[in-house]
C-alpha cells in the first residue's frame, strides 16, 4: 500500500510526472500504459480534461503506474 510519505519519496525519485491536459482522451488506461512502457509511471490528469473522473477510475484499476490528480 502506498502511503503519503512513500508516494512523496517515489515522486521525488522519479523526477518525471506526465501531466495530461487534453480536449479529448480516447482511452486513459491505454495512454497510461504507453507512458509506462516509455518509463513514465506517474501521471496527472487535470480536471480541465473532459470526462476526467471516468479516465481516473479506469486508469486507477491497475498498479502499473501511479495516478496523481489535481483539483
PDB file of C-alpha atoms in Angstrom:
ATOM      1  CA  UNK A   1       0.000   0.000   0.000  1.00  0.00           C
ATOM      2  CA  UNK A   2       1.288   3.422  -0.922  1.00  0.00           C
ATOM      3  CA  UNK A   3       1.416   5.901   1.937  1.00  0.00           C
ATOM      4  CA  UNK A   4       1.670   9.685   1.514  1.00  0.00           C
ATOM      5  CA  UNK A   5       5.304   9.561   2.657  1.00  0.00           C
ATOM      6  CA  UNK A   6       6.253   6.727   0.288  1.00  0.00           C
ATOM      7  CA  UNK A   7       4.453   8.447  -2.602  1.00  0.00           C
ATOM      8  CA  UNK A   8       6.364  11.666  -1.920  1.00  0.00           C
ATOM      9  CA  UNK A   9       9.659   9.739  -1.982  1.00  0.00           C
ATOM     10  CA  UNK A  10       8.614   7.899  -5.151  1.00  0.00           C
ATOM     11  CA  UNK A  11       7.707  11.130  -6.958  1.00  0.00           C
ATOM     12  CA  UNK A  12      10.960  12.790  -5.907  1.00  0.00           C
ATOM     13  CA  UNK A  13      12.984   9.839  -7.172  1.00  0.00           C
ATOM     14  CA  UNK A  14      11.103   9.616 -10.489  1.00  0.00           C
ATOM     15  CA  UNK A  15      11.794  13.223 -11.491  1.00  0.00           C
ATOM     16  CA  UNK A  16       9.121  12.956 -14.227  1.00  0.00           C
ATOM     17  CA  UNK A  17       5.356  13.255 -13.939  1.00  0.00           C
ATOM     18  CA  UNK A  18       3.259  13.301 -17.099  1.00  0.00           C
ATOM     19  CA  UNK A  19       0.582  15.995 -16.908  1.00  0.00           C
ATOM     20  CA  UNK A  20      -2.351  15.184 -19.166  1.00  0.00           C
ATOM     21  CA  UNK A  21      -4.452  18.158 -20.183  1.00  0.00           C
ATOM     22  CA  UNK A  22      -6.311  17.447 -23.360  1.00  0.00           C
ATOM     23  CA  UNK A  23      -9.597  18.378 -25.012  1.00  0.00           C
ATOM     24  CA  UNK A  24     -10.253  14.635 -25.562  1.00  0.00           C
ATOM     25  CA  UNK A  25      -8.738  11.360 -24.374  1.00  0.00           C
ATOM     26  CA  UNK A  26      -9.824   8.261 -26.263  1.00  0.00           C
ATOM     27  CA  UNK A  27      -8.500   5.713 -23.765  1.00  0.00           C
ATOM     28  CA  UNK A  28      -6.963   6.796 -20.444  1.00  0.00           C
ATOM     29  CA  UNK A  29      -5.622   3.344 -19.480  1.00  0.00           C
ATOM     30  CA  UNK A  30      -4.006   2.908 -22.922  1.00  0.00           C
ATOM     31  CA  UNK A  31      -2.406   6.331 -22.588  1.00  0.00           C
ATOM     32  CA  UNK A  32      -1.037   5.411 -19.152  1.00  0.00           C
ATOM     33  CA  UNK A  33       0.207   2.057 -20.483  1.00  0.00           C
ATOM     34  CA  UNK A  34       2.094   3.779 -23.320  1.00  0.00           C
ATOM     35  CA  UNK A  35       3.667   6.230 -20.860  1.00  0.00           C
ATOM     36  CA  UNK A  36       4.621   3.361 -18.516  1.00  0.00           C
ATOM     37  CA  UNK A  37       6.230   1.459 -21.388  1.00  0.00           C
ATOM     38  CA  UNK A  38       8.302   4.591 -22.036  1.00  0.00           C
ATOM     39  CA  UNK A  39       9.399   4.699 -18.393  1.00  0.00           C
ATOM     40  CA  UNK A  40       6.921   7.286 -17.082  1.00  0.00           C
ATOM     41  CA  UNK A  41       4.948   5.748 -14.222  1.00  0.00           C
ATOM     42  CA  UNK A  42       3.428   8.854 -12.616  1.00  0.00           C
ATOM     43  CA  UNK A  43       0.529  10.546 -14.367  1.00  0.00           C
ATOM     44  CA  UNK A  44      -1.606  13.549 -13.505  1.00  0.00           C
ATOM     45  CA  UNK A  45      -4.941  14.008 -15.244  1.00  0.00           C
ATOM     46  CA  UNK A  46      -6.033  17.625 -14.892  1.00  0.00           C
ATOM     47  CA  UNK A  47      -9.645  18.380 -14.153  1.00  0.00           C
ATOM     48  CA  UNK A  48      -9.834  20.603 -17.243  1.00  0.00           C
ATOM     49  CA  UNK A  49      -9.903  17.379 -19.276  1.00  0.00           C
ATOM     50  CA  UNK A  50     -13.450  16.328 -20.185  1.00  0.00           C
ATOM     51  CA  UNK A  51     -14.645  13.093 -18.539  1.00  0.00           C
ATOM     52  CA  UNK A  52     -11.605  13.099 -16.239  1.00  0.00           C
ATOM     53  CA  UNK A  53     -13.337  11.191 -13.446  1.00  0.00           C
ATOM     54  CA  UNK A  54     -14.058   8.267 -15.774  1.00  0.00           C
ATOM     55  CA  UNK A  55     -10.465   8.238 -17.019  1.00  0.00           C
ATOM     56  CA  UNK A  56      -9.149   8.359 -13.444  1.00  0.00           C
ATOM     57  CA  UNK A  57     -11.368   5.457 -12.390  1.00  0.00           C
ATOM     58  CA  UNK A  58     -10.390   3.291 -15.358  1.00  0.00           C
ATOM     59  CA  UNK A  59      -6.689   4.131 -15.207  1.00  0.00           C
ATOM     60  CA  UNK A  60      -6.562   3.579 -11.435  1.00  0.00           C
ATOM     61  CA  UNK A  61      -7.689  -0.023 -11.821  1.00  0.00           C
ATOM     62  CA  UNK A  62      -4.080  -1.201 -12.249  1.00  0.00           C
ATOM     63  CA  UNK A  63      -0.863  -0.901 -10.259  1.00  0.00           C
ATOM     64  CA  UNK A  64       1.397  -0.434 -13.309  1.00  0.00           C
ATOM     65  CA  UNK A  65       1.515   3.317 -12.717  1.00  0.00           C
ATOM     66  CA  UNK A  66       0.641   5.883 -10.085  1.00  0.00           C
ATOM     67  CA  UNK A  67      -2.222   8.229 -10.801  1.00  0.00           C
ATOM     68  CA  UNK A  68      -1.875  11.690  -9.358  1.00  0.00           C
ATOM     69  CA  UNK A  69      -4.804  14.014  -9.901  1.00  0.00           C
ATOM     70  CA  UNK A  70      -5.153  17.711  -9.236  1.00  0.00           C
ATOM     71  CA  UNK A  71      -8.128  19.844  -8.354  1.00  0.00           C
TER      72      UNK A  71
END
